[in-house]
mmCIF file of C-alpha atoms and ligand atoms in Angstrom:
data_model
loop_
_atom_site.group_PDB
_atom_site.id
_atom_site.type_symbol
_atom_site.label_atom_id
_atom_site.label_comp_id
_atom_site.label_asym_id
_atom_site.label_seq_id
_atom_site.Cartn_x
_atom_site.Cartn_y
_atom_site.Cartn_z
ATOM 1 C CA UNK A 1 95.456 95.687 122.424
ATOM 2 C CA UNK A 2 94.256 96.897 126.222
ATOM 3 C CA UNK A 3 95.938 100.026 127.790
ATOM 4 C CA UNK A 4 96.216 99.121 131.641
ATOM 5 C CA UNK A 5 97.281 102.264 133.579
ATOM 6 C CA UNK A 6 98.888 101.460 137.082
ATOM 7 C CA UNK A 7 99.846 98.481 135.707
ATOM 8 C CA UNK A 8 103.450 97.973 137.254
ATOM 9 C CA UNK A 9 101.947 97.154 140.917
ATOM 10 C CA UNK A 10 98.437 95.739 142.773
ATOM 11 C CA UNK A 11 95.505 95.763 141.172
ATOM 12 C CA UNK A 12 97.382 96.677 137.560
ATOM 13 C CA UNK A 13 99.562 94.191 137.701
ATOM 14 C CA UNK A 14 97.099 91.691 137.946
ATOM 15 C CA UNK A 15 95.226 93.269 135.462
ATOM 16 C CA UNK A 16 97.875 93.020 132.623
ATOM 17 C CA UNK A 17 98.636 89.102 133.499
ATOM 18 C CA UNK A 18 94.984 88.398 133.485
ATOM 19 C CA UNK A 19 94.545 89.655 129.922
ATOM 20 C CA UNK A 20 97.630 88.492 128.337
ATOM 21 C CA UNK A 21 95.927 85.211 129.533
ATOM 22 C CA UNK A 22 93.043 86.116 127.624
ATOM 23 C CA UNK A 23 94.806 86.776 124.740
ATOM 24 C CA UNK A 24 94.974 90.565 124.970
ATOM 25 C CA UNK A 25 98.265 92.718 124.332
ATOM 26 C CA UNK A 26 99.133 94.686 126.783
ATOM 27 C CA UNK A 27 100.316 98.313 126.960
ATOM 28 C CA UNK A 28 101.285 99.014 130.496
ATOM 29 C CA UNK A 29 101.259 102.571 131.865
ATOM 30 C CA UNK A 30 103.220 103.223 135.251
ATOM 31 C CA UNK A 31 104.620 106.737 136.590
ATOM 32 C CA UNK A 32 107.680 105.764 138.713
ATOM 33 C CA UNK A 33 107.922 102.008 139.595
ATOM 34 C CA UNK A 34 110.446 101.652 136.303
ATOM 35 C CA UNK A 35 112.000 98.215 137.677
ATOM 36 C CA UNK A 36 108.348 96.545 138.632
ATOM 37 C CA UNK A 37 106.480 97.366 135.483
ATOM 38 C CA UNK A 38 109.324 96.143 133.630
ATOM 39 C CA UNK A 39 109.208 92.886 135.646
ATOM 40 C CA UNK A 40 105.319 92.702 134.417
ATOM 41 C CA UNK A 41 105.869 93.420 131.250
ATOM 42 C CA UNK A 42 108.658 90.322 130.492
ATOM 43 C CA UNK A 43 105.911 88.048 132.739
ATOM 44 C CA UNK A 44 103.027 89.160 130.539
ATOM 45 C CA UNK A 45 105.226 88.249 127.473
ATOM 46 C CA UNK A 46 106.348 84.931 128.743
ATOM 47 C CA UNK A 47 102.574 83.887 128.259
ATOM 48 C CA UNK A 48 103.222 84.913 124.342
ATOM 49 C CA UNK A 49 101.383 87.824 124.449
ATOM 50 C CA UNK A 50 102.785 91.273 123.010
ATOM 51 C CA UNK A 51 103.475 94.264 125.982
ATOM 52 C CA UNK A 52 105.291 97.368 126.311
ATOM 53 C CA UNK A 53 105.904 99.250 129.076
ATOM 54 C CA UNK A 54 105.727 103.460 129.391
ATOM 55 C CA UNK A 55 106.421 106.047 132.016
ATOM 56 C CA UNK A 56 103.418 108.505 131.639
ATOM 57 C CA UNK A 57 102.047 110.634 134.541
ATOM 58 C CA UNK A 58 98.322 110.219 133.779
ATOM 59 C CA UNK A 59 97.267 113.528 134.808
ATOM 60 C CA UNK A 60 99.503 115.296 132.174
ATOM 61 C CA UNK A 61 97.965 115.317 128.815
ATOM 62 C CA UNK A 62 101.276 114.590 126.687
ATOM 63 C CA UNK A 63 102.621 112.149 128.430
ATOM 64 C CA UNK A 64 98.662 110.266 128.581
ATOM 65 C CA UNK A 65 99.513 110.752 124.596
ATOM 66 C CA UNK A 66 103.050 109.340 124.592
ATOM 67 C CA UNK A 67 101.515 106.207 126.501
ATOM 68 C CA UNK A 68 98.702 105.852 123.650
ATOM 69 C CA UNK A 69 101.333 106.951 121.130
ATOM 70 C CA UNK A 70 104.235 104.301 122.147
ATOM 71 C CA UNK A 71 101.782 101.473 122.600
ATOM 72 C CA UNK A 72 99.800 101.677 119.694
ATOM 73 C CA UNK A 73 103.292 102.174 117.450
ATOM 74 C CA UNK A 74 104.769 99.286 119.040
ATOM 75 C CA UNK A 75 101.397 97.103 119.696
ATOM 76 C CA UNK A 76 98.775 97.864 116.852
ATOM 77 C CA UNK A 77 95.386 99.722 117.582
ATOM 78 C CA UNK A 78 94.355 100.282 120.540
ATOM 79 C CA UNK A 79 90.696 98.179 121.587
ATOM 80 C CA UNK A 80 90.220 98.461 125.485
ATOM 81 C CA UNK A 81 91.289 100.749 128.460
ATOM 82 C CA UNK A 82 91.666 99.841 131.945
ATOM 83 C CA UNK A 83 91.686 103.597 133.335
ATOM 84 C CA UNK A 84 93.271 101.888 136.711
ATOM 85 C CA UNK A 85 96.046 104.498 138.326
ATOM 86 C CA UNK A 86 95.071 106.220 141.394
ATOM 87 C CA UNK A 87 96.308 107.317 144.736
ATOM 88 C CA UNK A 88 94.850 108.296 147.958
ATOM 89 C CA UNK A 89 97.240 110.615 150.096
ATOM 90 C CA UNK A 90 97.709 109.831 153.401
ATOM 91 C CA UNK A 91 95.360 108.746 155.461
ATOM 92 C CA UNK A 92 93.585 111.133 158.071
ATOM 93 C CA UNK A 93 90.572 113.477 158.853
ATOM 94 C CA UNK A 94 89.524 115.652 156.617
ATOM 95 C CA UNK A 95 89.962 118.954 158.412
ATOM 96 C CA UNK A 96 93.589 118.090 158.450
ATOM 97 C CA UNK A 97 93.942 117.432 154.794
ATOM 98 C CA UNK A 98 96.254 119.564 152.937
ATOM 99 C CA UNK A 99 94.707 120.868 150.154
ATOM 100 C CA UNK A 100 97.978 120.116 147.713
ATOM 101 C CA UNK A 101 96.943 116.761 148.911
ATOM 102 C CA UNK A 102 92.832 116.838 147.586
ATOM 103 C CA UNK A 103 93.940 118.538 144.538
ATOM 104 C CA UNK A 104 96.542 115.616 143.543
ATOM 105 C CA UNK A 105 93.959 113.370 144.241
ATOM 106 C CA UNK A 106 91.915 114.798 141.869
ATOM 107 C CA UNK A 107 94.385 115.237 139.316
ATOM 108 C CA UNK A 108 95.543 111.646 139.031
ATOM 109 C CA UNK A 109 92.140 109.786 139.749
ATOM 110 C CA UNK A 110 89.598 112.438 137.978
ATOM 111 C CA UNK A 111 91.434 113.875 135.210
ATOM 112 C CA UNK A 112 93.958 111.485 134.281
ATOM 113 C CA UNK A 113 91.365 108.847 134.379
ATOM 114 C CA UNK A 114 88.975 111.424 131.813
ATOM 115 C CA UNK A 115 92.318 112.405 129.883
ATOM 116 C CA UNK A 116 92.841 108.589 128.681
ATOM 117 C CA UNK A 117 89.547 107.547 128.376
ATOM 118 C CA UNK A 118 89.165 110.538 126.255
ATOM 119 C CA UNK A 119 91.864 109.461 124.191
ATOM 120 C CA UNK A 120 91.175 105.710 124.523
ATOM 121 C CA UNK A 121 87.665 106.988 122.929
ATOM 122 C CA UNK A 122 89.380 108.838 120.116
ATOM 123 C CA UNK A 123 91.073 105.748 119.132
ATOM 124 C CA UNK A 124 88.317 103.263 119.044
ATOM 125 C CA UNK A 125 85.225 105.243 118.226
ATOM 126 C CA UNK A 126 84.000 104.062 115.158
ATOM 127 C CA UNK A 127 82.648 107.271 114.095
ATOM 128 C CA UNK A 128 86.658 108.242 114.199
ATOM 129 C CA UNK A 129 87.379 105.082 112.073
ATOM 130 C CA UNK A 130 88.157 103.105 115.030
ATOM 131 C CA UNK A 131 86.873 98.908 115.867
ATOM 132 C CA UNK A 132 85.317 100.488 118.924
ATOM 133 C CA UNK A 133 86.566 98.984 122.281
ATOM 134 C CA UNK A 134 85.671 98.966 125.364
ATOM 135 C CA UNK A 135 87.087 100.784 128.679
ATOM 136 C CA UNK A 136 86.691 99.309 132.728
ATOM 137 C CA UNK A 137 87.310 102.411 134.939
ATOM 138 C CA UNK A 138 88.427 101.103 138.455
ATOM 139 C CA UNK A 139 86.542 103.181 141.236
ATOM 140 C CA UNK A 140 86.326 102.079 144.647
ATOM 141 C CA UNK A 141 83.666 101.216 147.268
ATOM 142 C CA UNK A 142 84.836 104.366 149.246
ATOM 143 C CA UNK A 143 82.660 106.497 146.225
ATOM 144 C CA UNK A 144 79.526 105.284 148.520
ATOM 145 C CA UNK A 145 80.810 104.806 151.988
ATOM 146 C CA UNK A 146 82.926 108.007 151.402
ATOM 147 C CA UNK A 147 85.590 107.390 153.794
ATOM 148 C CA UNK A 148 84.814 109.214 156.723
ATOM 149 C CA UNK A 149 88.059 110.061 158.808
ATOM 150 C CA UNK A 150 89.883 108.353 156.495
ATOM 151 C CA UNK A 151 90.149 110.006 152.809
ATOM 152 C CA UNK A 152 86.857 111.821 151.814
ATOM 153 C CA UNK A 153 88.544 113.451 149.241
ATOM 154 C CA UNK A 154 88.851 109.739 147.663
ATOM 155 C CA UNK A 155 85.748 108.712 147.539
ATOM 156 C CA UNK A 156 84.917 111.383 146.059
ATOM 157 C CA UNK A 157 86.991 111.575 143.177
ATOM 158 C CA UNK A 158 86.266 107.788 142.940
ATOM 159 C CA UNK A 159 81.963 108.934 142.669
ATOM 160 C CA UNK A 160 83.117 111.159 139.940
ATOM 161 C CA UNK A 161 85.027 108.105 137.731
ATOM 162 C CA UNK A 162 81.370 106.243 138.623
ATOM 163 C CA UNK A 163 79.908 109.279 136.960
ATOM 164 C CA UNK A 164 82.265 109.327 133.831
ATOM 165 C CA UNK A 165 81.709 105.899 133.376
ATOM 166 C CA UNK A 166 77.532 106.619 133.628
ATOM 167 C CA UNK A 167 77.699 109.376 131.091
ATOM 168 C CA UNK A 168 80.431 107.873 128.603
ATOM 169 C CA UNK A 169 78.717 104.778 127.946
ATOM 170 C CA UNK A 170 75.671 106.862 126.820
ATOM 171 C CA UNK A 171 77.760 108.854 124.816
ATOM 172 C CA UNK A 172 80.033 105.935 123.198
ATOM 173 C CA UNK A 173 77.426 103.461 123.131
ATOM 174 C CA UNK A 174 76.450 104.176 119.622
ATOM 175 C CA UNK A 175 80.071 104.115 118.669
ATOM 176 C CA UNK A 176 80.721 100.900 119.758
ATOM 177 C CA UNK A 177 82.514 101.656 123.113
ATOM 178 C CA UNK A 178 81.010 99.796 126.225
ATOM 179 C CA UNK A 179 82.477 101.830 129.269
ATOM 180 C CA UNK A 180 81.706 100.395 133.099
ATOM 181 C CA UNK A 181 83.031 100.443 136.720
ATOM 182 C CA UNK A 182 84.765 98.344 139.002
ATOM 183 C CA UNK A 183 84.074 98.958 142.671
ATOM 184 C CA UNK A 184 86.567 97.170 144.693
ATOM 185 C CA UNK A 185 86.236 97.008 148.392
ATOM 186 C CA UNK A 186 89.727 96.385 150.734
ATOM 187 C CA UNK A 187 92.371 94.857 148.081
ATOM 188 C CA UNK A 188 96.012 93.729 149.362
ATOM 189 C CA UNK A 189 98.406 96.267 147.793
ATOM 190 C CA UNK A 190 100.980 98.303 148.682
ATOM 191 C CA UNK A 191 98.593 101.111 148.894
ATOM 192 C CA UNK A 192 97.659 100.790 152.194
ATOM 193 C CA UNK A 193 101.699 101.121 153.247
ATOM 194 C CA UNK A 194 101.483 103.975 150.959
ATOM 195 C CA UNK A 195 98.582 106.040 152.837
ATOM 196 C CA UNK A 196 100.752 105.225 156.013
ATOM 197 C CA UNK A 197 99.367 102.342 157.998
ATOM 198 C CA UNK A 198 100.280 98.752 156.015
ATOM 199 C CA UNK A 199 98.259 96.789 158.501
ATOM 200 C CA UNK A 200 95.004 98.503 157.621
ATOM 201 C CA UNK A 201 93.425 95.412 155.601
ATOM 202 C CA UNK A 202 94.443 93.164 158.262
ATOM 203 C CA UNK A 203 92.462 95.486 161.109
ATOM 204 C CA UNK A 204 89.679 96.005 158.402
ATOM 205 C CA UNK A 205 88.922 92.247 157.898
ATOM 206 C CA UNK A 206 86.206 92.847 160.741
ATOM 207 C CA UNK A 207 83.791 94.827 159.003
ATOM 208 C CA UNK A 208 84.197 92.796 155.717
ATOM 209 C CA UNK A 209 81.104 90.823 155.436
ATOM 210 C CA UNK A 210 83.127 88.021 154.365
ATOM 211 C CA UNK A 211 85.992 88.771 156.287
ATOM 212 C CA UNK A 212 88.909 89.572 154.266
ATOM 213 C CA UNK A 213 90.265 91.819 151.793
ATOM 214 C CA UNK A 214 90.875 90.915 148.346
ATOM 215 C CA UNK A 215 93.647 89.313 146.194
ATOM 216 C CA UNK A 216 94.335 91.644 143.061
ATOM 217 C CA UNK A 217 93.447 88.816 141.293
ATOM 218 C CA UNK A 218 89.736 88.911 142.269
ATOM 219 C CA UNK A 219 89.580 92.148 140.962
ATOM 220 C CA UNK A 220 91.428 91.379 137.801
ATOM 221 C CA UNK A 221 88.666 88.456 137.047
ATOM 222 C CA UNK A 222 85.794 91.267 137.279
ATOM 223 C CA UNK A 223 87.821 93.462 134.961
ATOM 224 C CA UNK A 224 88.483 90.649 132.141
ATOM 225 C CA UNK A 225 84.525 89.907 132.268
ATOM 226 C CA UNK A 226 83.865 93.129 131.920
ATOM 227 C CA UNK A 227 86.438 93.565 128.522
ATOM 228 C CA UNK A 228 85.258 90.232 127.121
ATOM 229 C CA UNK A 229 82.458 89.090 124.771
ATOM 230 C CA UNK A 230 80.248 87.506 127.877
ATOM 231 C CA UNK A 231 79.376 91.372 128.624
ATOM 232 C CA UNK A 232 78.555 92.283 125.193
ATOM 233 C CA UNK A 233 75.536 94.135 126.299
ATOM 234 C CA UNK A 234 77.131 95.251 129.522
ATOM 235 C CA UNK A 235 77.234 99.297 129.748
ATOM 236 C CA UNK A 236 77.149 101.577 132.387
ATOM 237 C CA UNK A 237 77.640 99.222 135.189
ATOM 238 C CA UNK A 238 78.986 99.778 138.067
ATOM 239 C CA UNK A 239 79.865 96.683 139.949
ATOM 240 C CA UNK A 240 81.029 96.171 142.749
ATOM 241 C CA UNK A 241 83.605 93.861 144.206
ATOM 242 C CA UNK A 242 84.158 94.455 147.770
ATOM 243 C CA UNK A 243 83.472 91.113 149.667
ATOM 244 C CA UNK A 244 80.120 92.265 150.604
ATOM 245 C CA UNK A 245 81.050 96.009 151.752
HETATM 246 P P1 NAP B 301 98.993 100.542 144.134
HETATM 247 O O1 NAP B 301 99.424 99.155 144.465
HETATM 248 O O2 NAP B 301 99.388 101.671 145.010
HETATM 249 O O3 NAP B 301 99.428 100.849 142.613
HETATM 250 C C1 NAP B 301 99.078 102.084 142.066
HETATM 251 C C2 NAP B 301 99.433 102.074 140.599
HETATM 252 O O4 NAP B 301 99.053 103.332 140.022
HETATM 253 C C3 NAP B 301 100.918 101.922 140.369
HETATM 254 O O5 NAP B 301 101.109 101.150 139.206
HETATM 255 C C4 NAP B 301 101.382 103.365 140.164
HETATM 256 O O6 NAP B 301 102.562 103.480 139.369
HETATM 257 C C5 NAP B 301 100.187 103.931 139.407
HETATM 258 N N1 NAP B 301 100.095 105.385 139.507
HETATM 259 C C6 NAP B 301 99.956 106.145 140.618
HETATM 260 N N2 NAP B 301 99.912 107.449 140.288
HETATM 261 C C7 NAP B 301 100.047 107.521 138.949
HETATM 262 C C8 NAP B 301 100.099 108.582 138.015
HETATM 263 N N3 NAP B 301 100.016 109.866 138.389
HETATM 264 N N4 NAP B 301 100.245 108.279 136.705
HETATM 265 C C9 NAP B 301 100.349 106.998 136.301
HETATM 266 N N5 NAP B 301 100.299 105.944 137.135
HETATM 267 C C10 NAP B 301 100.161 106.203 138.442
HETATM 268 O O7 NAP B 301 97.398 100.639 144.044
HETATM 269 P P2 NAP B 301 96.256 99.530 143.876
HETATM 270 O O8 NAP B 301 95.776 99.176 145.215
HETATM 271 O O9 NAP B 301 96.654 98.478 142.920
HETATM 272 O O10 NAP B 301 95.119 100.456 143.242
HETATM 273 C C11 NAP B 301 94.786 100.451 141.870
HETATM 274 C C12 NAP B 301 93.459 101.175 141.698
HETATM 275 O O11 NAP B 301 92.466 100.508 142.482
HETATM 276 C C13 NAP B 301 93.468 102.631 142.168
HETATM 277 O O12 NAP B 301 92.693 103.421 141.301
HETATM 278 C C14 NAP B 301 92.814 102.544 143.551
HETATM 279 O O13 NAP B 301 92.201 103.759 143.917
HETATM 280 C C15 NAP B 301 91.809 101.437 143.311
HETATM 281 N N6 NAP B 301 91.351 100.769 144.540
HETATM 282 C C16 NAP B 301 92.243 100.102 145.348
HETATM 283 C C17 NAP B 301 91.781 99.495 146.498
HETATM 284 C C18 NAP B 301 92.683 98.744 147.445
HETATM 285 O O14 NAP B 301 92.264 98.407 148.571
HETATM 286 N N7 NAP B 301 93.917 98.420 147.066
HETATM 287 C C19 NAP B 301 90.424 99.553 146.826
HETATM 288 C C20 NAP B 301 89.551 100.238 145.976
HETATM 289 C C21 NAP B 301 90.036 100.837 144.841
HETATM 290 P P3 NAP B 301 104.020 103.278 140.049
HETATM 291 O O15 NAP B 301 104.122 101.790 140.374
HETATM 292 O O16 NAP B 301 104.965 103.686 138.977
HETATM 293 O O17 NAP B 301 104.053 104.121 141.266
#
């Protein structure tokens, strides 16, 4: 049973249908795309597998619980977290960023993605009488190009989730939890319309070593590898999957 948060659009999306592939259940977290995650969640079931969809703003503690709550009620324990929500703001240089703006960045990708992984680890640490699990954080190649002129603030909330996943798989290893990173580079999403400019992959193909942004589903194959049995012994990574950024 995987929590994917963000999973009603982009990278989430793909995410939840990869797994349900894979045989995973799927417990899809979203915070205002109702119609969309509800559109993934009757796809993921029409592979067979079990999902449930649930309105939680990850940065607010209860409603991180009500997600964890609802799906494991509805779903069975819980055995993997994709911690996969974020946002940028808008795009623009950083000595015109609001600072309502850096501290909602923060919010959503630094503490919501620490308030579910903290209680992701509560349910499957086997010290807590859990199976023990196994949680993919989804960071971002801006946490070491850092975005200049673009979104510093990002990158580096997106270095801290790279530093939460360093310290929590020391921490959880000897529980049973295996936690690691994915670092994606330029992925096709509505994020980019989002920050304001919905061209940007197309006019950032050019300094993509091989020339193109990603499909969601690129990144969802990374993810799945790094949930399944072929990285067993895989802790602490943080790999990246940015075309060659
Ligand atoms: P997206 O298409 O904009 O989707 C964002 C997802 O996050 C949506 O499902 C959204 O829910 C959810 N979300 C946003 N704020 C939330 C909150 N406060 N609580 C709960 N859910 C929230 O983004 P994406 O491109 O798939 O990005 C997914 C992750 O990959 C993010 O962490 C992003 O930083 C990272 N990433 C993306 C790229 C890229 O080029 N696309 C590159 C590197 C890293 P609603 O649908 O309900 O709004």
């Amino acid at each position: 049973m995987t929590v994917v948060t963000g999973g009603s659009r982009g990278i989430g999306a793909a995410v939840a249908l990869r797994l349900a592939a894979a045989g995973h259940a799927v417990g899809i977290g979203y915070v205002s795309a109702r119609d969309a995650a509800r559109e993934v969640a009757e796809r993921v079931r029409e592979t067979g597998a079990g999902c449930v969809a649930v309105r939680a703003d990850t940065s607010v503690e209860a409603q991180v619980d009500r997600l964890f709550d609802t799906v494991r009620d509805t779903l069975g324990p819980i055995t993997a977290l994709v911690n996969n929500a974020g946002i940028t703001g808008p795009l623009g240089r950083f000595t015109e960023t609001s600072p309502e703006v850096m501290r909602r960045v923060v919010d959503v990708n630094v503490t919501g993605a620490l308030l579910c992984a903290r209680r992701a680890a509560r349910e499957m640490a086997t010290s807590l009488g859990g199976r023990g699990g196994a949680i993919v954080n989804v960071s971002s190649g801006a946490a070491t190009l850092g975005s200049p002129g673009e979104y510093v603030h990002y990158a580096a909330s997106k270095a801290a989730v790279d530093a939460m996943t360093v310290g929590l798989s020391k921490e959880l290893a000897a529980d049973g939890i295996r936690v690691n990173s994915v670092q994606p580079g330029l992925v096709m999403t509505d994020i980019h319309a989002t920050m304001g400019d919905p061209d940007r992959p197309a006019k950032k193909s050019a300094v993509i070593p091989m020339g193109r942004g990603a499909e969601p589903e690129e990144i969802a194959g990374a993810i799945a590898w790094l949930l399944g049995d072929d990285a067993s012994y895989t802790t602490g990574a943080v790999l990246r999957v940015a075309g060659g950024l």
